[in-house]
Amino acid sequence: MSSIIIKSPREIELMRQAGRITAAARTVAREMVAPGVTTAQIDREVRHFIEKSGAIPTFLGYGGFPASVCLSVNDEVIHGIPGHRRLKEGDIVSVDVGATWKGYVGDCAGTYIAGEGSEEAKRLIAVTRQSFFEGIAQARAGNHVGDISHAVQTYVEKNGFGVVREYVGHGVGSEMHEAPEVPNYGPAGHGPKLVRNMTIAVEPMVTQGTWEVKVLKDGWTVKTLDGKLSAHYENTILITDGEPEILTYGEDL
Ligand code: MG
């Protein structure tokens, strides 16, 4: 993998702007998640919002992906393709969205319930979100990537859920996927050292049952192998000497 890119103050400011647009796009999607809405409708509104903001939907055309947002429902983990699917009461929807602003990328995700939802779904979503914050509590200059990974895994497993191995967080900047990889599992103290002004996406993908996944025939959609629920939570963060700054900052943290 290519080497880690440390960002200049100018680049960080552009990433902050990209991040705010991306987080607001996540809110657009979150507010639409409800029984009766199709995933294509959500995609259309998110795309419209990003373009109206003067940014580019990063995912659209990325590796051939046909939409501006990944919408992964229930046992779908990531990379769900928006389409005719109509959300039903109690469905859980993982929204993953990216926006490029003046050449810099914001990347964030969150899982939301259509309607009321089960207690177990709510707990899965809450644990997934909190595992991100447990992870980034370790995300400061001088620590290692593995310190984030270990904190996420420990918290998730303590709560009886699984962390996906096959897909990981990543550096982010002028490219959506830069070095280093940021796994959600593994030993503390390992991996690349975190350095001030690195920007990374930390994104726990958490499963109710097995952490094993499969890719569907559409070539994109990743599902849990056992058909149980999965949730996702992600923000792009800036490494500092103290607490990290969340660049995809918005009302849905
Ligand atoms: Mg990401």
PDB file of C-alpha atoms and ligand atoms in Angstrom:
ATOM      1  CA  MET A   1       0.000   0.000   0.000  1.00  0.00           C
ATOM      2  CA  SER A   2       1.140   3.553  -0.640  1.00  0.00           C
ATOM      3  CA  SER A   3       2.517   5.588   2.210  1.00  0.00           C
ATOM      4  CA  ILE A   4       0.519   7.656   4.677  1.00  0.00           C
ATOM      5  CA  ILE A   5      -0.135  11.243   3.573  1.00  0.00           C
ATOM      6  CA  ILE A   6       0.127  13.930   6.261  1.00  0.00           C
ATOM      7  CA  LYS A   7      -2.181  16.858   5.488  1.00  0.00           C
ATOM      8  CA  SER A   8      -1.255  20.537   5.361  1.00  0.00           C
ATOM      9  CA  PRO A   9      -3.376  23.141   7.216  1.00  0.00           C
ATOM     10  CA  ARG A  10      -4.987  24.100   3.891  1.00  0.00           C
ATOM     11  CA  GLU A  11      -5.873  20.484   3.144  1.00  0.00           C
ATOM     12  CA  ILE A  12      -7.274  20.020   6.638  1.00  0.00           C
ATOM     13  CA  GLU A  13      -9.533  23.033   6.219  1.00  0.00           C
ATOM     14  CA  LEU A  14     -10.852  21.642   2.915  1.00  0.00           C
ATOM     15  CA  MET A  15     -11.428  18.265   4.561  1.00  0.00           C
ATOM     16  CA  ARG A  16     -13.326  19.995   7.365  1.00  0.00           C
ATOM     17  CA  GLN A  17     -15.585  21.603   4.738  1.00  0.00           C
ATOM     18  CA  ALA A  18     -15.985  18.317   2.860  1.00  0.00           C
ATOM     19  CA  GLY A  19     -16.756  16.612   6.152  1.00  0.00           C
ATOM     20  CA  ARG A  20     -19.526  19.030   7.098  1.00  0.00           C
ATOM     21  CA  ILE A  21     -21.254  18.522   3.740  1.00  0.00           C
ATOM     22  CA  THR A  22     -20.904  14.751   4.093  1.00  0.00           C
ATOM     23  CA  ALA A  23     -22.312  14.735   7.620  1.00  0.00           C
ATOM     24  CA  ALA A  24     -25.241  16.888   6.498  1.00  0.00           C
ATOM     25  CA  ALA A  25     -25.866  14.425   3.647  1.00  0.00           C
ATOM     26  CA  ARG A  26     -25.996  11.627   6.219  1.00  0.00           C
ATOM     27  CA  THR A  27     -28.664  13.632   8.054  1.00  0.00           C
ATOM     28  CA  VAL A  28     -30.670  13.995   4.827  1.00  0.00           C
ATOM     29  CA  ALA A  29     -30.663  10.205   4.511  1.00  0.00           C
ATOM     30  CA  ARG A  30     -31.385   9.608   8.204  1.00  0.00           C
ATOM     31  CA  GLU A  31     -34.433  11.859   8.108  1.00  0.00           C
ATOM     32  CA  MET A  32     -35.830   9.885   5.157  1.00  0.00           C
ATOM     33  CA  VAL A  33     -35.466   6.427   6.694  1.00  0.00           C
ATOM     34  CA  ALA A  34     -39.091   5.378   7.290  1.00  0.00           C
ATOM     35  CA  PRO A  35     -41.500   2.590   6.319  1.00  0.00           C
ATOM     36  CA  GLY A  36     -42.703   2.959   2.722  1.00  0.00           C
ATOM     37  CA  VAL A  37     -39.685   4.883   1.413  1.00  0.00           C
ATOM     38  CA  THR A  38     -37.559   3.245  -1.287  1.00  0.00           C
ATOM     39  CA  THR A  39     -33.784   3.228  -1.077  1.00  0.00           C
ATOM     40  CA  ALA A  40     -33.674   4.845  -4.548  1.00  0.00           C
ATOM     41  CA  GLN A  41     -35.655   7.814  -3.195  1.00  0.00           C
ATOM     42  CA  ILE A  42     -33.094   8.304  -0.425  1.00  0.00           C
ATOM     43  CA  ASP A  43     -30.236   8.082  -2.918  1.00  0.00           C
ATOM     44  CA  ARG A  44     -31.846  10.693  -5.159  1.00  0.00           C
ATOM     45  CA  GLU A  45     -32.264  13.200  -2.308  1.00  0.00           C
ATOM     46  CA  VAL A  46     -28.740  12.655  -1.005  1.00  0.00           C
ATOM     47  CA  ARG A  47     -27.273  13.158  -4.458  1.00  0.00           C
ATOM     48  CA  HIS A  48     -29.336  16.306  -4.927  1.00  0.00           C
ATOM     49  CA  PHE A  49     -28.189  17.654  -1.545  1.00  0.00           C
ATOM     50  CA  ILE A  50     -24.494  17.000  -2.233  1.00  0.00           C
ATOM     51  CA  GLU A  51     -24.638  18.569  -5.687  1.00  0.00           C
ATOM     52  CA  LYS A  52     -26.628  21.559  -4.437  1.00  0.00           C
ATOM     53  CA  SER A  53     -23.854  22.060  -1.862  1.00  0.00           C
ATOM     54  CA  GLY A  54     -21.359  22.367  -4.717  1.00  0.00           C
ATOM     55  CA  ALA A  55     -19.708  19.027  -3.921  1.00  0.00           C
ATOM     56  CA  ILE A  56     -19.415  15.769  -5.839  1.00  0.00           C
ATOM     57  CA  PRO A  57     -20.954  12.488  -4.634  1.00  0.00           C
ATOM     58  CA  THR A  58     -17.724  10.533  -4.115  1.00  0.00           C
ATOM     59  CA  PHE A  59     -19.301   7.092  -4.356  1.00  0.00           C
ATOM     60  CA  LEU A  60     -21.079   7.684  -7.682  1.00  0.00           C
ATOM     61  CA  GLY A  61     -19.044   5.795 -10.278  1.00  0.00           C
ATOM     62  CA  TYR A  62     -16.356   4.798  -7.749  1.00  0.00           C
ATOM     63  CA  GLY A  63     -15.183   1.415  -9.005  1.00  0.00           C
ATOM     64  CA  GLY A  64     -18.394   1.449 -11.038  1.00  0.00           C
ATOM     65  CA  PHE A  65     -20.734   1.912  -8.043  1.00  0.00           C
ATOM     66  CA  PRO A  66     -24.058   3.107  -9.502  1.00  0.00           C
ATOM     67  CA  ALA A  67     -25.291   5.430  -6.717  1.00  0.00           C
ATOM     68  CA  SER A  68     -24.324   8.303  -4.419  1.00  0.00           C
ATOM     69  CA  VAL A  69     -24.943   6.505  -1.144  1.00  0.00           C
ATOM     70  CA  CYS A  70     -24.652   2.918   0.057  1.00  0.00           C
ATOM     71  CA  LEU A  71     -27.880   1.771   1.728  1.00  0.00           C
ATOM     72  CA  SER A  72     -27.530  -1.595   3.428  1.00  0.00           C
ATOM     73  CA  VAL A  73     -30.686  -3.044   4.984  1.00  0.00           C
ATOM     74  CA  ASN A  74     -30.871  -5.534   7.899  1.00  0.00           C
ATOM     75  CA  ASP A  75     -28.389  -8.371   7.170  1.00  0.00           C
ATOM     76  CA  GLU A  76     -26.611  -6.238   4.559  1.00  0.00           C
ATOM     77  CA  VAL A  77     -23.386  -4.928   6.096  1.00  0.00           C
ATOM     78  CA  ILE A  78     -22.071  -2.421   3.546  1.00  0.00           C
ATOM     79  CA  HIS A  79     -22.182  -1.473  -0.151  1.00  0.00           C
ATOM     80  CA  GLY A  80     -25.935  -2.018  -0.571  1.00  0.00           C
ATOM     81  CA  ILE A  81     -27.143  -0.567  -3.876  1.00  0.00           C
ATOM     82  CA  PRO A  82     -30.180   1.747  -3.697  1.00  0.00           C
ATOM     83  CA  GLY A  83     -33.129   0.576  -5.772  1.00  0.00           C
ATOM     84  CA  HIS A  84     -36.813  -0.355  -5.681  1.00  0.00           C
ATOM     85  CA  ARG A  85     -36.642  -1.888  -2.218  1.00  0.00           C
ATOM     86  CA  ARG A  86     -39.305  -0.306  -0.031  1.00  0.00           C
ATOM     87  CA  LEU A  87     -38.395  -0.033   3.633  1.00  0.00           C
ATOM     88  CA  LYS A  88     -40.613  -1.873   6.089  1.00  0.00           C
ATOM     89  CA  GLU A  89     -41.434  -1.165   9.715  1.00  0.00           C
ATOM     90  CA  GLY A  90     -38.457  -2.193  11.853  1.00  0.00           C
ATOM     91  CA  ASP A  91     -35.899  -2.409   9.042  1.00  0.00           C
ATOM     92  CA  ILE A  92     -32.464  -1.090   9.961  1.00  0.00           C
ATOM     93  CA  VAL A  93     -30.649   0.882   7.293  1.00  0.00           C
ATOM     94  CA  SER A  94     -26.919   1.550   7.214  1.00  0.00           C
ATOM     95  CA  VAL A  95     -26.279   4.788   5.370  1.00  0.00           C
ATOM     96  CA  ASP A  96     -22.727   5.301   4.061  1.00  0.00           C
ATOM     97  CA  VAL A  97     -21.998   8.488   2.144  1.00  0.00           C
ATOM     98  CA  GLY A  98     -19.043  10.414   0.749  1.00  0.00           C
ATOM     99  CA  ALA A  99     -18.708  13.915  -0.674  1.00  0.00           C
ATOM    100  CA  THR A 100     -15.753  15.483  -2.458  1.00  0.00           C
ATOM    101  CA  TRP A 101     -15.256  19.220  -1.946  1.00  0.00           C
ATOM    102  CA  LYS A 102     -12.472  21.028  -3.845  1.00  0.00           C
ATOM    103  CA  GLY A 103     -10.661  17.734  -4.297  1.00  0.00           C
ATOM    104  CA  TYR A 104     -10.975  16.441  -0.717  1.00  0.00           C
ATOM    105  CA  VAL A 105     -13.194  13.685   0.577  1.00  0.00           C
ATOM    106  CA  GLY A 106     -15.449  13.263   3.590  1.00  0.00           C
ATOM    107  CA  ASP A 107     -16.678   9.749   4.436  1.00  0.00           C
ATOM    108  CA  CYS A 108     -19.198   8.827   7.120  1.00  0.00           C
ATOM    109  CA  ALA A 109     -21.908   6.315   7.960  1.00  0.00           C
ATOM    110  CA  GLY A 110     -24.640   5.544  10.456  1.00  0.00           C
ATOM    111  CA  THR A 111     -27.436   3.020  10.968  1.00  0.00           C
ATOM    112  CA  TYR A 112     -31.049   4.090  11.471  1.00  0.00           C
ATOM    113  CA  ILE A 113     -34.352   2.298  12.067  1.00  0.00           C
ATOM    114  CA  ALA A 114     -37.435   2.601   9.868  1.00  0.00           C
ATOM    115  CA  GLY A 115     -40.199   3.064  12.418  1.00  0.00           C
ATOM    116  CA  GLU A 116     -39.903   1.585  15.884  1.00  0.00           C
ATOM    117  CA  GLY A 117     -37.522  -1.378  15.658  1.00  0.00           C
ATOM    118  CA  SER A 118     -36.685  -4.153  18.099  1.00  0.00           C
ATOM    119  CA  GLU A 119     -34.802  -3.663  21.349  1.00  0.00           C
ATOM    120  CA  GLU A 120     -32.035  -5.894  19.991  1.00  0.00           C
ATOM    121  CA  ALA A 121     -31.696  -3.746  16.854  1.00  0.00           C
ATOM    122  CA  LYS A 122     -31.503  -0.617  18.983  1.00  0.00           C
ATOM    123  CA  ARG A 123     -28.824  -2.193  21.165  1.00  0.00           C
ATOM    124  CA  LEU A 124     -26.799  -3.303  18.122  1.00  0.00           C
ATOM    125  CA  ILE A 125     -26.898   0.236  16.719  1.00  0.00           C
ATOM    126  CA  ALA A 126     -25.977   1.819  20.066  1.00  0.00           C
ATOM    127  CA  VAL A 127     -23.044  -0.565  20.621  1.00  0.00           C
ATOM    128  CA  THR A 128     -21.787   0.014  17.074  1.00  0.00           C
ATOM    129  CA  ARG A 129     -21.865   3.793  17.531  1.00  0.00           C
ATOM    130  CA  GLN A 130     -20.213   3.643  20.946  1.00  0.00           C
ATOM    131  CA  SER A 131     -17.488   1.306  19.631  1.00  0.00           C
ATOM    132  CA  PHE A 132     -16.423   4.121  17.295  1.00  0.00           C
ATOM    133  CA  PHE A 133     -16.022   6.473  20.267  1.00  0.00           C
ATOM    134  CA  GLU A 134     -14.152   3.786  22.242  1.00  0.00           C
ATOM    135  CA  GLY A 135     -11.850   3.445  19.235  1.00  0.00           C
ATOM    136  CA  ILE A 136     -11.164   7.113  18.705  1.00  0.00           C
ATOM    137  CA  ALA A 137     -10.410   7.612  22.391  1.00  0.00           C
ATOM    138  CA  GLN A 138      -7.139   5.872  21.388  1.00  0.00           C
ATOM    139  CA  ALA A 139      -6.684   7.919  18.214  1.00  0.00           C
ATOM    140  CA  ARG A 140      -3.968  10.399  19.076  1.00  0.00           C
ATOM    141  CA  ALA A 141      -0.454  11.121  17.894  1.00  0.00           C
ATOM    142  CA  GLY A 142       2.047   8.625  19.300  1.00  0.00           C
ATOM    143  CA  ASN A 143      -0.416   5.741  19.568  1.00  0.00           C
ATOM    144  CA  HIS A 144      -0.701   2.996  16.960  1.00  0.00           C
ATOM    145  CA  VAL A 145      -3.535   2.121  14.589  1.00  0.00           C
ATOM    146  CA  GLY A 146      -3.873  -1.146  16.506  1.00  0.00           C
ATOM    147  CA  ASP A 147      -4.821   0.766  19.650  1.00  0.00           C
ATOM    148  CA  ILE A 148      -7.984   1.942  17.855  1.00  0.00           C
ATOM    149  CA  SER A 149      -8.616  -1.547  16.451  1.00  0.00           C
ATOM    150  CA  HIS A 150      -8.232  -3.228  19.822  1.00  0.00           C
ATOM    151  CA  ALA A 151     -10.516  -0.759  21.602  1.00  0.00           C
ATOM    152  CA  VAL A 152     -13.281  -1.262  19.011  1.00  0.00           C
ATOM    153  CA  GLN A 153     -13.051  -5.054  19.114  1.00  0.00           C
ATOM    154  CA  THR A 154     -12.905  -5.239  22.907  1.00  0.00           C
ATOM    155  CA  TYR A 155     -15.985  -3.079  23.350  1.00  0.00           C
ATOM    156  CA  VAL A 156     -18.031  -4.858  20.657  1.00  0.00           C
ATOM    157  CA  GLU A 157     -17.196  -8.367  21.865  1.00  0.00           C
ATOM    158  CA  LYS A 158     -17.800  -7.439  25.501  1.00  0.00           C
ATOM    159  CA  ASN A 159     -21.333  -6.614  24.372  1.00  0.00           C
ATOM    160  CA  GLY A 160     -21.767  -9.982  22.659  1.00  0.00           C
ATOM    161  CA  PHE A 161     -21.523  -8.823  19.042  1.00  0.00           C
ATOM    162  CA  GLY A 162     -18.984  -9.492  16.258  1.00  0.00           C
ATOM    163  CA  VAL A 163     -16.683  -7.226  14.228  1.00  0.00           C
ATOM    164  CA  VAL A 164     -16.277  -7.727  10.488  1.00  0.00           C
ATOM    165  CA  ARG A 165     -12.699  -8.613   9.456  1.00  0.00           C
ATOM    166  CA  GLU A 166     -12.845  -8.436   5.668  1.00  0.00           C
ATOM    167  CA  TYR A 167     -13.539  -4.712   5.458  1.00  0.00           C
ATOM    168  CA  VAL A 168     -11.698  -2.035   7.400  1.00  0.00           C
ATOM    169  CA  GLY A 169     -11.368   1.706   7.911  1.00  0.00           C
ATOM    170  CA  HIS A 170      -8.784   3.668   5.977  1.00  0.00           C
ATOM    171  CA  GLY A 171      -6.840   6.840   5.454  1.00  0.00           C
ATOM    172  CA  VAL A 172      -8.796   9.486   3.563  1.00  0.00           C
ATOM    173  CA  GLY A 173      -7.790  12.694   1.785  1.00  0.00           C
ATOM    174  CA  SER A 174      -7.749  13.569  -1.892  1.00  0.00           C
ATOM    175  CA  GLU A 175      -8.548   9.878  -2.368  1.00  0.00           C
ATOM    176  CA  MET A 176     -11.332   8.093  -0.539  1.00  0.00           C
ATOM    177  CA  HIS A 177      -9.057   5.171   0.273  1.00  0.00           C
ATOM    178  CA  GLU A 178      -5.522   6.000   1.356  1.00  0.00           C
ATOM    179  CA  ALA A 179      -3.055   4.288   3.666  1.00  0.00           C
ATOM    180  CA  PRO A 180      -3.203   3.140   6.388  1.00  0.00           C
ATOM    181  CA  GLU A 181      -5.818   0.443   6.782  1.00  0.00           C
ATOM    182  CA  VAL A 182      -7.693   0.808  10.081  1.00  0.00           C
ATOM    183  CA  PRO A 183      -9.026  -2.620  11.121  1.00  0.00           C
ATOM    184  CA  ASN A 184     -11.733  -2.996  13.754  1.00  0.00           C
ATOM    185  CA  TYR A 185      -9.937  -5.919  15.392  1.00  0.00           C
ATOM    186  CA  GLY A 186      -6.434  -6.907  16.440  1.00  0.00           C
ATOM    187  CA  PRO A 187      -3.857  -6.367  19.161  1.00  0.00           C
ATOM    188  CA  ALA A 188      -3.069  -2.988  20.707  1.00  0.00           C
ATOM    189  CA  GLY A 189       0.350  -1.458  20.079  1.00  0.00           C
ATOM    190  CA  HIS A 190       0.614  -2.780  16.513  1.00  0.00           C
ATOM    191  CA  GLY A 191       0.296  -1.206  13.099  1.00  0.00           C
ATOM    192  CA  PRO A 192       1.458   2.193  11.827  1.00  0.00           C
ATOM    193  CA  LYS A 193       2.070   4.969  14.313  1.00  0.00           C
ATOM    194  CA  LEU A 194      -0.522   7.738  14.392  1.00  0.00           C
ATOM    195  CA  VAL A 195       0.936  11.110  13.503  1.00  0.00           C
ATOM    196  CA  ARG A 196      -0.460  14.617  13.905  1.00  0.00           C
ATOM    197  CA  ASN A 197      -2.434  15.767  10.818  1.00  0.00           C
ATOM    198  CA  MET A 198      -3.182  12.283   9.534  1.00  0.00           C
ATOM    199  CA  THR A 199      -6.817  11.923   8.465  1.00  0.00           C
ATOM    200  CA  ILE A 200      -8.507   8.552   8.765  1.00  0.00           C
ATOM    201  CA  ALA A 201     -11.977   7.029   8.547  1.00  0.00           C
ATOM    202  CA  VAL A 202     -12.779   4.845  11.551  1.00  0.00           C
ATOM    203  CA  GLU A 203     -15.746   2.620  10.715  1.00  0.00           C
ATOM    204  CA  PRO A 204     -16.813  -0.308  12.878  1.00  0.00           C
ATOM    205  CA  MET A 205     -19.010  -2.825  11.024  1.00  0.00           C
ATOM    206  CA  VAL A 206     -20.715  -4.862  13.720  1.00  0.00           C
ATOM    207  CA  THR A 207     -22.755  -8.059  13.477  1.00  0.00           C
ATOM    208  CA  GLN A 208     -25.403  -9.561  15.701  1.00  0.00           C
ATOM    209  CA  GLY A 209     -24.098 -13.081  15.003  1.00  0.00           C
ATOM    210  CA  THR A 210     -21.070 -14.304  13.079  1.00  0.00           C
ATOM    211  CA  TRP A 211     -18.611 -11.727  11.769  1.00  0.00           C
ATOM    212  CA  GLU A 212     -18.280 -13.704   8.541  1.00  0.00           C
ATOM    213  CA  VAL A 213     -19.703 -12.086   5.419  1.00  0.00           C
ATOM    214  CA  LYS A 214     -20.339 -12.806   1.738  1.00  0.00           C
ATOM    215  CA  VAL A 215     -20.674 -10.650  -1.375  1.00  0.00           C
ATOM    216  CA  LEU A 216     -23.883 -11.007  -3.395  1.00  0.00           C
ATOM    217  CA  LYS A 217     -24.014 -11.689  -7.125  1.00  0.00           C
ATOM    218  CA  ASP A 218     -24.474  -7.960  -7.816  1.00  0.00           C
ATOM    219  CA  GLY A 219     -20.757  -7.721  -7.019  1.00  0.00           C
ATOM    220  CA  TRP A 220     -21.310  -5.086  -4.306  1.00  0.00           C
ATOM    221  CA  THR A 221     -23.710  -5.917  -1.518  1.00  0.00           C
ATOM    222  CA  VAL A 222     -21.963  -7.462   1.491  1.00  0.00           C
ATOM    223  CA  LYS A 223     -24.214  -9.546   3.772  1.00  0.00           C
ATOM    224  CA  THR A 224     -23.727 -11.432   7.002  1.00  0.00           C
ATOM    225  CA  LEU A 225     -23.185 -15.132   6.352  1.00  0.00           C
ATOM    226  CA  ASP A 226     -25.820 -16.140   8.924  1.00  0.00           C
ATOM    227  CA  GLY A 227     -28.472 -13.620   7.834  1.00  0.00           C
ATOM    228  CA  LYS A 228     -28.444 -11.795  11.168  1.00  0.00           C
ATOM    229  CA  LEU A 229     -28.438  -8.015  11.490  1.00  0.00           C
ATOM    230  CA  SER A 230     -25.460  -5.725  10.992  1.00  0.00           C
ATOM    231  CA  ALA A 231     -24.803  -2.058  11.786  1.00  0.00           C
ATOM    232  CA  HIS A 232     -22.165   0.454  10.679  1.00  0.00           C
ATOM    233  CA  TYR A 233     -20.901   3.728  12.089  1.00  0.00           C
ATOM    234  CA  GLU A 234     -18.184   5.911  10.616  1.00  0.00           C
ATOM    235  CA  ASN A 235     -16.608   9.331  10.752  1.00  0.00           C
ATOM    236  CA  THR A 236     -13.555  10.899   9.163  1.00  0.00           C
ATOM    237  CA  ILE A 237     -11.238  12.174  11.902  1.00  0.00           C
ATOM    238  CA  LEU A 238      -8.107  14.295  12.201  1.00  0.00           C
ATOM    239  CA  ILE A 239      -5.279  13.044  14.409  1.00  0.00           C
ATOM    240  CA  THR A 240      -3.964  15.664  16.818  1.00  0.00           C
ATOM    241  CA  ASP A 241      -1.735  15.619  19.899  1.00  0.00           C
ATOM    242  CA  GLY A 242      -4.881  15.400  22.015  1.00  0.00           C
ATOM    243  CA  GLU A 243      -8.411  14.300  21.228  1.00  0.00           C
ATOM    244  CA  PRO A 244      -9.066  13.760  17.526  1.00  0.00           C
ATOM    245  CA  GLU A 245     -11.241  16.215  15.653  1.00  0.00           C
ATOM    246  CA  ILE A 246     -14.286  14.716  13.954  1.00  0.00           C
ATOM    247  CA  LEU A 247     -14.238  16.176  10.443  1.00  0.00           C
ATOM    248  CA  THR A 248     -17.601  14.719   9.411  1.00  0.00           C
ATOM    249  CA  TYR A 249     -19.150  16.801  12.137  1.00  0.00           C
ATOM    250  CA  GLY A 250     -22.909  17.265  12.161  1.00  0.00           C
ATOM    251  CA  GLU A 251     -26.071  16.797  14.152  1.00  0.00           C
ATOM    252  CA  ASP A 252     -26.029  12.998  13.776  1.00  0.00           C
ATOM    253  CA  LEU A 253     -22.841  12.133  15.638  1.00  0.00           C
TER     254      LEU A 253
HETATM  255 MG    MG B   1     -15.076   4.495   4.693  1.00  0.00          MG
END
